[in-house]
Amino acid sequence: MHLLLILVPAAAAGICLLTPYARLRLAVVLGGAAGHLGITIWTWQPGVEGGPLYFFALDPLAHLFVTLISVLFLATSVYFVGYHQESHISHRGFLACMLALLAALSALCMSQHLGVLWVCLEAASLASTPLIYFHLSARSLEATWKFLLMNSVGIALALLGIFCYAIATLGIEPGVSLSLGDMTARARELDVTWLRAGFLLALVGFGTKMGLSPLHSWKPDAYGEAPPHVAALLSGGVTLGAFIGLLRVYGVCIAADLHAFASQWLILFGLLSIATAAIFVVGNNDYRRIFAYTSVEHMGVLALGAGLGMDGAYASVLHALHNTFNKGVLFFVAGYFFRIYASNKVSDVRGALHHHPVAGFLFLGGLCATCGLPPFGMFFSELGILFAAAGRSQWLVMGVFSVTLAIVFVGVMTAMLPMVFGPPPEDLARADSGERRWRRTVMLAPAALLLVAGFGLGAYQPAGVRAALVAAAQTIEQPGQSAIAPLASARGDR
């Protein structure tokens, strides 16, 4: 059943390539996205088979991440219908790449073999690259090349890390495969020196794809030049795929009793990423680039939480959930603002709440959510990480985390609150007059739904959602014991 999560978007991508009519291609994208989400919801039903099949399985962590990606992709597809007005790049190629990206990310999340996981990550990178070049401008070309170059280096390093894991299995009889189940079950027989080397290389490789500092230099350009829905997919979907790849190699280290070694590196990269965001957010005059640096911050929060034990892992997956929703809200509204103000400059955007109350309200809500104000979910996930650090007596981590989060909060709010409040520019009414009402509705409706979902899951967490988050966190911290069984437990608890 879960293979349909790969096959349906892949088939829709092929149909897009063969379909000659633009409107029909849009219908195929919407149908593929809706079909993917429908299958994903179906897999949460009790009794639906989600166990291992060849190289793929829908374990709790994969199940949660695939669900988040599916929700974001459907919202993105709807947004694109309102956003799209003219084709700069091949329409059929662009839509086919979007669907291919969905198929690759689904396969990546469900991969239960390190070699297959790497192939899926490479496929996701190749499908993402043409999407950034949507406007065919010199700046988008530069952003595309920077994305391709940095991610190619990262993927190569991740491959070297997997090679090290393979070398760690040499000399063991009977042989150990690169499947996650085999490696975690026999992790204590592996050569720890090669495991350490492999983890560091994989951390740098997958960290580049996530945008962890100091490997984040592609993010501001890619998020600033890609169309807003692609930026939302990159920041809320592709980063999830890279994060799960990092968690898979981290799980092998945990099973090999290298938890302390691996977690200290996750904590270091996490704090460094948040500190980097704190430096570059302050004084930045490009709101798309500010979103990119908040993405660097949130990737740091994910890595930091994963390195702080079970409580931190729970906070990390909770943060991943809300990051996916928040990034969709912010980039969707950012694309809408660009249509009104024709600028990505913070100083050019004023009075959004006065000129367009709905967009201004959504933008303000997205800002509050991404800065971790209660009752939005990121407040609770960041609070959970603080408690996890306190529980492990990591006082220095607590201090650095608190200070850097406060700097990011002040930097983002100081820069962006004037965009919402105050009088709008005098010539704004004329610039907005050409925007059709149905386009405004279609562009803002997905942002509104994601904001409501994020607010609702922050204010109240249903038992089923909490069980899914706990099961996903257990998959991180107890990789050898929670391959599929917690999934059934999570379903049964609802």
Tab-separated table of C-alpha atoms in Angstrom:
chain	number	residue	atom	x	y	z
A	1	MET	CA	0.000	0.000	0.000
A	2	HIS	CA	2.709	2.465	0.968
A	3	LEU	CA	4.472	2.044	-2.365
A	4	LEU	CA	1.546	3.947	-3.869
A	5	LEU	CA	2.954	7.016	-2.096
A	6	ILE	CA	5.860	6.795	-4.533
A	7	LEU	CA	4.093	5.449	-7.592
A	8	VAL	CA	1.121	7.866	-7.684
A	9	PRO	CA	3.141	11.123	-7.886
A	10	ALA	CA	5.671	9.456	-10.193
A	11	ALA	CA	2.878	8.436	-12.556
A	12	ALA	CA	1.346	11.914	-12.371
A	13	ALA	CA	4.745	13.395	-13.276
A	14	GLY	CA	4.841	11.202	-16.376
A	15	ILE	CA	1.308	12.261	-17.346
A	16	CYS	CA	2.305	15.933	-16.985
A	17	LEU	CA	5.156	15.423	-19.416
A	18	LEU	CA	2.805	13.883	-21.986
A	19	THR	CA	-0.177	16.218	-21.553
A	20	PRO	CA	-0.316	19.037	-24.143
A	21	TYR	CA	-2.836	21.291	-22.332
A	22	ALA	CA	-1.748	23.580	-19.481
A	23	ARG	CA	-5.055	23.458	-17.593
A	24	LEU	CA	-5.112	19.682	-17.786
A	25	ARG	CA	-1.585	19.573	-16.376
A	26	LEU	CA	-2.690	21.737	-13.440
A	27	ALA	CA	-5.556	19.304	-12.854
A	28	VAL	CA	-3.090	16.408	-12.897
A	29	VAL	CA	-0.901	18.119	-10.287
A	30	LEU	CA	-3.900	18.800	-8.060
A	31	GLY	CA	-5.145	15.249	-8.571
A	32	GLY	CA	-1.721	13.766	-7.835
A	33	ALA	CA	-1.328	15.854	-4.684
A	34	ALA	CA	-4.845	15.045	-3.472
A	35	GLY	CA	-4.361	11.369	-4.278
A	36	HIS	CA	-1.079	11.301	-2.353
A	37	LEU	CA	-2.677	12.903	0.695
A	38	GLY	CA	-5.658	10.557	0.442
A	39	ILE	CA	-3.367	7.505	0.424
A	40	THR	CA	-1.391	8.960	3.320
A	41	ILE	CA	-4.557	9.407	5.380
A	42	TRP	CA	-5.627	5.897	4.447
A	43	THR	CA	-2.355	4.442	5.768
A	44	TRP	CA	-3.224	5.821	9.212
A	45	GLN	CA	-6.278	3.566	9.385
A	46	PRO	CA	-5.972	0.539	11.734
A	47	GLY	CA	-5.109	-2.645	9.894
A	48	VAL	CA	-3.541	-1.004	6.846
A	49	GLU	CA	-0.272	-2.720	6.030
A	50	GLY	CA	2.768	-0.483	6.564
A	51	GLY	CA	5.497	-3.045	7.205
A	52	PRO	CA	8.739	-3.485	5.285
A	53	LEU	CA	8.530	-4.240	1.570
A	54	TYR	CA	11.834	-4.537	-0.281
A	55	PHE	CA	13.737	-1.364	0.624
A	56	PHE	CA	10.828	0.707	1.921
A	57	ALA	CA	8.759	0.749	5.092
A	58	LEU	CA	6.410	3.196	6.734
A	59	ASP	CA	7.847	3.312	10.241
A	60	PRO	CA	6.496	5.969	12.654
A	61	LEU	CA	9.116	8.575	11.779
A	62	ALA	CA	8.631	8.091	8.037
A	63	HIS	CA	4.855	8.075	8.483
A	64	LEU	CA	4.865	11.431	10.262
A	65	PHE	CA	7.236	13.106	7.810
A	66	VAL	CA	5.456	11.772	4.716
A	67	THR	CA	2.178	13.094	6.115
A	68	LEU	CA	3.650	16.557	6.679
A	69	ILE	CA	5.184	16.654	3.218
A	70	SER	CA	1.918	15.515	1.658
A	71	VAL	CA	-0.103	18.242	3.396
A	72	LEU	CA	2.405	20.907	2.390
A	73	PHE	CA	2.530	19.693	-1.204
A	74	LEU	CA	-1.251	19.821	-1.615
A	75	ALA	CA	-1.303	23.356	-0.198
A	76	THR	CA	1.532	24.271	-2.564
A	77	SER	CA	-0.300	22.856	-5.557
A	78	VAL	CA	-3.434	24.862	-4.783
A	79	TYR	CA	-1.353	28.009	-4.260
A	80	PHE	CA	0.369	27.522	-7.619
A	81	VAL	CA	-2.982	27.634	-9.438
A	82	GLY	CA	-3.508	31.197	-8.199
A	83	TYR	CA	0.136	32.235	-8.419
A	84	HIS	CA	0.853	31.041	-11.934
A	85	GLN	CA	0.177	33.629	-14.642
A	86	GLU	CA	2.830	33.143	-17.293
A	87	SER	CA	5.391	30.452	-18.001
A	88	HIS	CA	9.020	31.504	-17.892
A	89	ILE	CA	10.270	27.953	-17.837
A	90	SER	CA	8.732	24.881	-19.486
A	91	HIS	CA	5.322	24.475	-17.847
A	92	ARG	CA	5.168	20.729	-18.278
A	93	GLY	CA	8.750	20.257	-17.121
A	94	PHE	CA	8.188	22.421	-14.053
A	95	LEU	CA	5.069	20.565	-12.934
A	96	ALA	CA	6.640	17.183	-13.669
A	97	CYS	CA	9.622	18.133	-11.493
A	98	MET	CA	7.281	19.173	-8.664
A	99	LEU	CA	5.577	15.778	-8.720
A	100	ALA	CA	8.906	13.960	-9.113
A	101	LEU	CA	10.104	15.808	-6.015
A	102	LEU	CA	7.082	14.540	-4.078
A	103	ALA	CA	7.789	10.962	-5.204
A	104	ALA	CA	11.487	11.263	-4.316
A	105	LEU	CA	10.780	12.735	-0.872
A	106	SER	CA	8.241	10.004	-0.116
A	107	ALA	CA	10.756	7.327	-1.120
A	108	LEU	CA	13.486	9.078	0.871
A	109	CYS	CA	11.431	9.115	4.063
A	110	MET	CA	10.456	5.453	3.689
A	111	SER	CA	13.919	4.168	2.714
A	112	GLN	CA	15.158	1.407	4.992
A	113	HIS	CA	18.513	0.944	3.263
A	114	LEU	CA	21.313	3.509	3.372
A	115	GLY	CA	22.182	3.054	-0.293
A	116	VAL	CA	18.570	3.508	-1.415
A	117	LEU	CA	18.227	6.480	0.912
A	118	TRP	CA	21.160	8.194	-0.763
A	119	VAL	CA	19.751	7.533	-4.246
A	120	CYS	CA	16.414	9.059	-3.201
A	121	LEU	CA	18.185	12.110	-1.768
A	122	GLU	CA	20.034	12.596	-5.036
A	123	ALA	CA	16.762	12.250	-6.963
A	124	ALA	CA	15.159	14.900	-4.730
A	125	SER	CA	18.074	17.255	-5.399
A	126	LEU	CA	17.854	16.765	-9.164
A	127	ALA	CA	14.092	17.333	-9.141
A	128	SER	CA	14.471	20.488	-7.023
A	129	THR	CA	17.119	22.189	-9.126
A	130	PRO	CA	14.985	23.209	-12.162
A	131	LEU	CA	12.270	24.534	-9.837
A	132	ILE	CA	14.569	27.285	-8.517
A	133	TYR	CA	15.259	28.504	-12.074
A	134	PHE	CA	11.578	29.311	-12.613
A	135	HIS	CA	12.055	33.017	-13.501
A	136	LEU	CA	14.991	32.429	-15.876
A	137	SER	CA	16.760	35.526	-14.531
A	138	ALA	CA	20.468	36.000	-13.862
A	139	ARG	CA	19.857	35.996	-10.105
A	140	SER	CA	17.796	32.807	-10.262
A	141	LEU	CA	20.518	31.192	-12.397
A	142	GLU	CA	23.114	32.102	-9.775
A	143	ALA	CA	20.883	30.725	-7.012
A	144	THR	CA	20.327	27.525	-8.993
A	145	TRP	CA	24.036	26.953	-9.542
A	146	LYS	CA	24.830	27.665	-5.906
A	147	PHE	CA	22.116	25.221	-4.824
A	148	LEU	CA	23.381	22.577	-7.246
A	149	LEU	CA	27.032	23.046	-6.299
A	150	MET	CA	26.575	23.060	-2.531
A	151	ASN	CA	24.122	20.186	-2.540
A	152	SER	CA	26.317	18.121	-4.858
A	153	VAL	CA	29.210	18.524	-2.432
A	154	GLY	CA	26.924	17.627	0.445
A	155	ILE	CA	25.542	14.567	-1.287
A	156	ALA	CA	29.072	13.415	-2.169
A	157	LEU	CA	30.105	13.717	1.488
A	158	ALA	CA	26.985	11.825	2.567
A	159	LEU	CA	27.939	9.058	0.129
A	160	LEU	CA	31.438	8.910	1.627
A	161	GLY	CA	29.819	8.607	5.040
A	162	ILE	CA	27.730	5.674	3.859
A	163	PHE	CA	30.881	4.096	2.399
A	164	CYS	CA	32.459	4.361	5.854
A	165	TYR	CA	29.425	2.615	7.341
A	166	ALA	CA	29.874	-0.122	4.723
A	167	ILE	CA	33.577	-0.473	5.601
A	168	ALA	CA	32.596	-0.793	9.272
A	169	THR	CA	30.758	-4.022	8.387
A	170	LEU	CA	33.773	-5.711	6.747
A	171	GLY	CA	35.133	-8.828	8.374
A	172	ILE	CA	31.903	-9.682	10.191
A	173	GLU	CA	30.438	-13.140	9.629
A	174	PRO	CA	27.737	-13.577	8.529
A	175	GLY	CA	27.828	-10.366	6.541
A	176	VAL	CA	25.890	-7.229	7.547
A	177	SER	CA	23.885	-5.412	4.885
A	178	LEU	CA	23.267	-1.656	4.767
A	179	SER	CA	19.607	-2.091	5.666
A	180	LEU	CA	18.685	-0.141	8.800
A	181	GLY	CA	17.241	-3.195	10.539
A	182	ASP	CA	20.388	-5.250	9.945
A	183	MET	CA	22.777	-2.465	10.945
A	184	THR	CA	20.973	-1.498	14.134
A	185	ALA	CA	20.500	-5.135	15.200
A	186	ARG	CA	24.225	-5.852	14.860
A	187	ALA	CA	25.582	-2.361	15.455
A	188	ARG	CA	27.796	-3.440	18.360
A	189	GLU	CA	29.745	-5.718	16.027
A	190	LEU	CA	30.639	-2.811	13.699
A	191	ASP	CA	34.007	-1.037	13.688
A	192	VAL	CA	33.440	2.070	15.827
A	193	THR	CA	36.277	4.056	14.208
A	194	TRP	CA	34.684	3.810	10.784
A	195	LEU	CA	31.271	4.495	12.304
A	196	ARG	CA	32.552	7.703	13.876
A	197	ALA	CA	34.125	8.819	10.601
A	198	GLY	CA	30.999	7.885	8.671
A	199	PHE	CA	28.709	9.780	11.013
A	200	LEU	CA	30.774	12.980	10.775
A	201	LEU	CA	30.827	12.819	6.979
A	202	ALA	CA	27.098	12.078	6.859
A	203	LEU	CA	26.395	14.913	9.304
A	204	VAL	CA	28.183	17.356	7.022
A	205	GLY	CA	26.536	15.877	3.928
A	206	PHE	CA	22.953	15.746	5.171
A	207	GLY	CA	23.546	18.955	7.118
A	208	THR	CA	24.362	20.733	3.867
A	209	LYS	CA	21.036	19.618	2.458
A	210	MET	CA	19.253	20.752	5.622
A	211	GLY	CA	21.073	24.065	5.604
A	212	LEU	CA	22.872	23.711	8.920
A	213	SER	CA	25.530	26.337	9.555
A	214	PRO	CA	28.229	26.747	8.241
A	215	LEU	CA	26.860	24.798	5.240
A	216	HIS	CA	23.842	27.029	4.662
A	217	SER	CA	25.185	29.507	2.085
A	218	TRP	CA	22.846	28.228	-0.662
A	219	LYS	CA	19.702	28.920	1.346
A	220	PRO	CA	19.363	32.731	1.208
A	221	ASP	CA	19.826	32.746	-2.568
A	222	ALA	CA	17.617	29.737	-3.282
A	223	TYR	CA	14.789	30.858	-0.994
A	224	GLY	CA	15.085	34.427	-2.234
A	225	GLU	CA	14.977	33.646	-5.969
A	226	ALA	CA	12.773	30.548	-6.197
A	227	PRO	CA	9.016	31.097	-6.598
A	228	PRO	CA	7.355	31.217	-3.163
A	229	HIS	CA	5.700	27.811	-3.347
A	230	VAL	CA	9.038	26.204	-4.298
A	231	ALA	CA	10.717	27.994	-1.380
A	232	ALA	CA	7.985	26.575	0.866
A	233	LEU	CA	8.665	23.070	-0.462
A	234	LEU	CA	12.418	23.475	0.007
A	235	SER	CA	12.148	24.804	3.556
A	236	GLY	CA	9.304	22.598	4.748
A	237	GLY	CA	9.716	19.431	2.676
A	238	VAL	CA	13.222	18.899	1.300
A	239	THR	CA	14.793	19.774	4.648
A	240	LEU	CA	12.618	17.114	6.286
A	241	GLY	CA	14.001	14.552	3.836
A	242	ALA	CA	17.579	15.518	4.680
A	243	PHE	CA	16.783	15.490	8.402
A	244	ILE	CA	15.415	11.955	8.272
A	245	GLY	CA	18.564	10.856	6.430
A	246	LEU	CA	20.651	12.314	9.237
A	247	LEU	CA	18.455	10.618	11.832
A	248	ARG	CA	18.890	7.234	10.134
A	249	VAL	CA	22.697	7.316	10.417
A	250	TYR	CA	22.344	8.760	13.934
A	251	GLY	CA	20.209	5.750	14.862
A	252	VAL	CA	22.991	3.346	13.885
A	253	CYS	CA	25.365	5.262	16.182
A	254	ILE	CA	22.869	5.023	19.053
A	255	ALA	CA	22.556	1.276	18.529
A	256	ALA	CA	26.379	1.002	18.548
A	257	ASP	CA	26.623	2.786	21.930
A	258	LEU	CA	27.995	5.932	20.290
A	259	HIS	CA	25.114	8.066	21.504
A	260	ALA	CA	27.290	10.499	23.449
A	261	PHE	CA	29.697	10.965	20.548
A	262	ALA	CA	26.997	11.589	17.933
A	263	SER	CA	24.739	13.740	20.101
A	264	GLN	CA	27.506	16.198	20.991
A	265	TRP	CA	28.022	16.922	17.285
A	266	LEU	CA	24.298	17.401	16.730
A	267	ILE	CA	24.195	19.831	19.642
A	268	LEU	CA	27.219	21.723	18.320
A	269	PHE	CA	25.831	22.086	14.791
A	270	GLY	CA	22.419	22.973	16.187
A	271	LEU	CA	23.681	25.794	18.368
A	272	LEU	CA	25.995	27.074	15.642
A	273	SER	CA	23.063	27.236	13.205
A	274	ILE	CA	20.857	29.173	15.622
A	275	ALA	CA	23.703	31.570	16.401
A	276	THR	CA	24.352	32.115	12.696
A	277	ALA	CA	20.703	32.951	12.125
A	278	ALA	CA	20.832	35.394	15.043
A	279	ILE	CA	23.732	37.229	13.393
A	280	PHE	CA	22.318	37.477	9.875
A	281	VAL	CA	18.676	38.179	10.719
A	282	VAL	CA	19.479	41.467	12.440
A	283	GLY	CA	19.540	44.364	9.981
A	284	ASN	CA	18.580	42.267	6.942
A	285	ASN	CA	16.356	44.194	4.487
A	286	ASP	CA	15.117	41.247	2.380
A	287	TYR	CA	12.170	39.417	3.937
A	288	ARG	CA	12.630	36.292	1.809
A	289	ARG	CA	16.230	36.048	2.998
A	290	ILE	CA	15.126	36.586	6.585
A	291	PHE	CA	12.833	33.583	6.158
A	292	ALA	CA	15.838	31.645	4.854
A	293	TYR	CA	17.818	32.459	7.986
A	294	THR	CA	14.889	31.500	10.197
A	295	SER	CA	14.965	28.188	8.327
A	296	VAL	CA	18.647	27.849	9.281
A	297	GLU	CA	17.589	28.555	12.870
A	298	HIS	CA	14.830	25.950	12.810
A	299	MET	CA	17.099	23.302	11.292
A	300	GLY	CA	19.460	24.023	14.177
A	301	VAL	CA	16.588	23.523	16.629
A	302	LEU	CA	15.792	20.157	15.022
A	303	ALA	CA	19.406	18.980	15.284
A	304	LEU	CA	19.757	20.285	18.831
A	305	GLY	CA	16.592	18.543	19.975
A	306	ALA	CA	17.625	15.236	18.386
A	307	GLY	CA	20.878	15.356	20.354
A	308	LEU	CA	19.178	15.796	23.751
A	309	GLY	CA	17.698	12.356	24.339
A	310	MET	CA	14.088	11.194	24.245
A	311	ASP	CA	12.554	14.436	25.510
A	312	GLY	CA	14.590	16.431	23.029
A	313	ALA	CA	13.663	14.056	20.206
A	314	TYR	CA	9.975	14.567	20.973
A	315	ALA	CA	10.442	18.344	20.934
A	316	SER	CA	12.366	18.017	17.680
A	317	VAL	CA	9.618	16.148	15.791
A	318	LEU	CA	7.037	18.571	17.238
A	319	HIS	CA	9.157	21.435	15.934
A	320	ALA	CA	9.391	19.742	12.518
A	321	LEU	CA	5.589	19.551	12.352
A	322	HIS	CA	5.091	23.240	13.037
A	323	ASN	CA	8.034	24.334	10.912
A	324	THR	CA	6.402	22.659	7.896
A	325	PHE	CA	3.152	24.545	8.438
A	326	ASN	CA	4.759	27.887	9.302
A	327	LYS	CA	7.061	27.977	6.312
A	328	GLY	CA	4.093	27.377	4.033
A	329	VAL	CA	2.226	30.306	5.594
A	330	LEU	CA	5.128	32.737	5.388
A	331	PHE	CA	6.268	31.967	1.846
A	332	PHE	CA	2.722	31.901	0.476
A	333	VAL	CA	1.990	35.326	1.934
A	334	ALA	CA	5.420	36.567	0.843
A	335	GLY	CA	4.528	35.668	-2.747
A	336	TYR	CA	1.266	37.535	-2.353
A	337	PHE	CA	3.084	40.589	-0.999
A	338	PHE	CA	5.419	40.569	-3.985
A	339	ARG	CA	2.395	40.760	-6.278
A	340	ILE	CA	1.178	43.842	-4.386
A	341	TYR	CA	4.389	45.709	-3.577
A	342	ALA	CA	6.639	44.363	-6.416
A	343	SER	CA	9.543	44.149	-3.984
A	344	ASN	CA	11.230	41.764	-1.580
A	345	LYS	CA	12.631	44.671	0.429
A	346	VAL	CA	11.388	45.067	3.969
A	347	SER	CA	11.591	48.855	3.629
A	348	ASP	CA	9.238	48.820	0.599
A	349	VAL	CA	6.446	46.877	2.299
A	350	ARG	CA	4.304	48.888	4.705
A	351	GLY	CA	0.769	48.834	6.009
A	352	ALA	CA	-0.184	45.315	4.926
A	353	LEU	CA	-2.776	45.055	7.660
A	354	HIS	CA	-4.369	48.325	6.532
A	355	HIS	CA	-4.256	47.657	2.800
A	356	HIS	CA	-5.153	43.964	2.819
A	357	PRO	CA	-6.312	42.867	6.301
A	358	VAL	CA	-6.491	39.150	5.459
A	359	ALA	CA	-2.942	38.948	4.094
A	360	GLY	CA	-1.657	41.184	6.886
A	361	PHE	CA	-3.317	39.038	9.532
A	362	LEU	CA	-1.929	35.820	8.022
A	363	PHE	CA	1.544	37.334	7.832
A	364	LEU	CA	1.363	38.485	11.441
A	365	GLY	CA	0.154	35.040	12.506
A	366	GLY	CA	2.994	33.373	10.586
A	367	LEU	CA	5.525	35.669	12.248
A	368	CYS	CA	4.169	34.889	15.718
A	369	ALA	CA	4.257	31.162	14.929
A	370	THR	CA	7.789	31.105	13.535
A	371	CYS	CA	9.100	33.212	16.439
A	372	GLY	CA	7.658	30.747	18.927
A	373	LEU	CA	4.964	32.842	20.595
A	374	PRO	CA	2.310	30.905	22.570
A	375	PRO	CA	0.003	29.185	21.886
A	376	PHE	CA	1.694	28.279	18.586
A	377	GLY	CA	3.464	24.916	18.629
A	378	MET	CA	7.030	26.194	18.304
A	379	PHE	CA	6.719	27.764	21.740
A	380	PHE	CA	6.136	24.323	23.236
A	381	SER	CA	8.806	22.581	21.149
A	382	GLU	CA	11.455	25.149	22.078
A	383	LEU	CA	10.342	25.005	25.706
A	384	GLY	CA	10.618	21.214	25.507
A	385	ILE	CA	14.203	21.508	24.282
A	386	LEU	CA	15.035	23.814	27.176
A	387	PHE	CA	13.591	21.284	29.627
A	388	ALA	CA	15.454	18.446	27.880
A	389	ALA	CA	18.729	20.367	28.222
A	390	ALA	CA	17.971	21.100	31.882
A	391	GLY	CA	17.177	17.432	32.483
A	392	ARG	CA	20.653	16.515	31.217
A	393	SER	CA	22.313	19.393	33.152
A	394	GLN	CA	23.392	21.029	29.892
A	395	TRP	CA	23.376	24.528	31.378
A	396	LEU	CA	25.668	26.049	28.745
A	397	VAL	CA	23.431	24.678	25.998
A	398	MET	CA	20.412	26.178	27.760
A	399	GLY	CA	22.083	29.558	28.009
A	400	VAL	CA	23.287	29.746	24.402
A	401	PHE	CA	19.949	28.446	23.113
A	402	SER	CA	17.962	31.018	25.111
A	403	VAL	CA	20.135	33.992	24.163
A	404	THR	CA	20.297	33.199	20.448
A	405	LEU	CA	16.555	32.540	20.264
A	406	ALA	CA	15.922	35.906	21.905
A	407	ILE	CA	18.171	37.664	19.368
A	408	VAL	CA	16.385	36.000	16.450
A	409	PHE	CA	13.024	36.961	17.926
A	410	VAL	CA	13.999	40.618	18.313
A	411	GLY	CA	15.640	40.734	14.882
A	412	VAL	CA	12.663	39.236	13.045
A	413	MET	CA	10.009	41.238	14.855
A	414	THR	CA	11.906	44.528	14.605
A	415	ALA	CA	12.330	44.122	10.866
A	416	MET	CA	8.913	42.777	9.967
A	417	LEU	CA	6.322	44.327	12.244
A	418	PRO	CA	6.503	47.624	10.277
A	419	MET	CA	5.523	45.605	7.197
A	420	VAL	CA	2.227	44.808	8.890
A	421	PHE	CA	1.369	48.061	10.636
A	422	GLY	CA	1.430	51.697	9.566
A	423	PRO	CA	0.135	53.444	6.416
A	424	PRO	CA	0.672	51.719	3.049
A	425	PRO	CA	2.504	53.452	0.152
A	426	GLU	CA	0.348	55.979	-1.723
A	427	ASP	CA	0.559	54.277	-5.144
A	428	LEU	CA	-0.355	50.847	-3.766
A	429	ALA	CA	-4.040	50.859	-4.717
A	430	ARG	CA	-3.213	51.213	-8.392
A	431	ALA	CA	-0.695	48.363	-8.260
A	432	ASP	CA	-3.237	46.010	-6.679
A	433	SER	CA	-6.122	46.825	-9.007
A	434	GLY	CA	-5.120	44.288	-11.629
A	435	GLU	CA	-5.063	41.332	-9.308
A	436	ARG	CA	-8.079	39.132	-9.854
A	437	ARG	CA	-10.115	38.298	-6.782
A	438	TRP	CA	-10.089	34.558	-7.421
A	439	ARG	CA	-6.308	34.556	-7.551
A	440	ARG	CA	-6.120	36.341	-4.214
A	441	THR	CA	-8.451	33.784	-2.708
A	442	VAL	CA	-6.600	30.769	-4.101
A	443	MET	CA	-3.222	32.172	-2.983
A	444	LEU	CA	-4.302	33.013	0.545
A	445	ALA	CA	-6.611	30.064	1.305
A	446	PRO	CA	-3.768	27.490	1.693
A	447	ALA	CA	-1.877	29.888	3.979
A	448	ALA	CA	-5.005	30.369	6.091
A	449	LEU	CA	-5.590	26.618	6.415
A	450	LEU	CA	-1.977	25.943	7.374
A	451	LEU	CA	-2.050	28.740	9.943
A	452	VAL	CA	-5.271	27.411	11.459
A	453	ALA	CA	-3.790	23.889	11.553
A	454	GLY	CA	-0.615	25.131	13.236
A	455	PHE	CA	-2.572	27.217	15.743
A	456	GLY	CA	-4.977	24.384	16.486
A	457	LEU	CA	-2.255	21.782	17.037
A	458	GLY	CA	-0.382	24.243	19.239
A	459	ALA	CA	-3.366	25.102	21.416
A	460	TYR	CA	-4.693	21.552	21.590
A	461	GLN	CA	-2.932	18.314	20.698
A	462	PRO	CA	-5.286	15.356	20.033
A	463	ALA	CA	-4.288	12.003	21.502
A	464	GLY	CA	-3.674	10.517	18.062
A	465	VAL	CA	-1.275	13.298	17.076
A	466	ARG	CA	0.587	13.021	20.357
A	467	ALA	CA	0.870	9.237	19.959
A	468	ALA	CA	2.284	9.687	16.462
A	469	LEU	CA	4.848	12.207	17.738
A	470	VAL	CA	5.882	9.924	20.606
A	471	ALA	CA	6.243	6.959	18.247
A	472	ALA	CA	8.368	9.056	15.862
A	473	ALA	CA	10.594	10.180	18.748
A	474	GLN	CA	10.980	6.556	19.855
A	475	THR	CA	12.088	5.664	16.336
A	476	ILE	CA	14.900	8.195	16.733
A	477	GLU	CA	16.031	7.186	20.202
A	478	GLN	CA	15.341	3.435	20.037
A	479	PRO	CA	16.059	2.583	16.401
A	480	GLY	CA	16.499	-1.134	16.956
A	481	GLN	CA	13.251	-1.579	18.860
A	482	SER	CA	10.757	0.566	17.009
A	483	ALA	CA	10.884	-0.360	13.348
A	484	ILE	CA	7.176	-0.914	12.809
A	485	ALA	CA	5.612	-1.925	16.121
A	486	PRO	CA	5.081	1.614	17.496
A	487	LEU	CA	3.073	2.424	14.404
A	488	ALA	CA	0.449	-0.104	15.387
A	489	SER	CA	0.626	1.162	18.946
A	490	ALA	CA	0.107	4.729	17.832
A	491	ARG	CA	-2.904	3.742	15.757
A	492	GLY	CA	-4.365	1.690	18.556
A	493	ASP	CA	-4.048	4.490	21.092
A	494	ARG	CA	-6.188	6.861	19.125
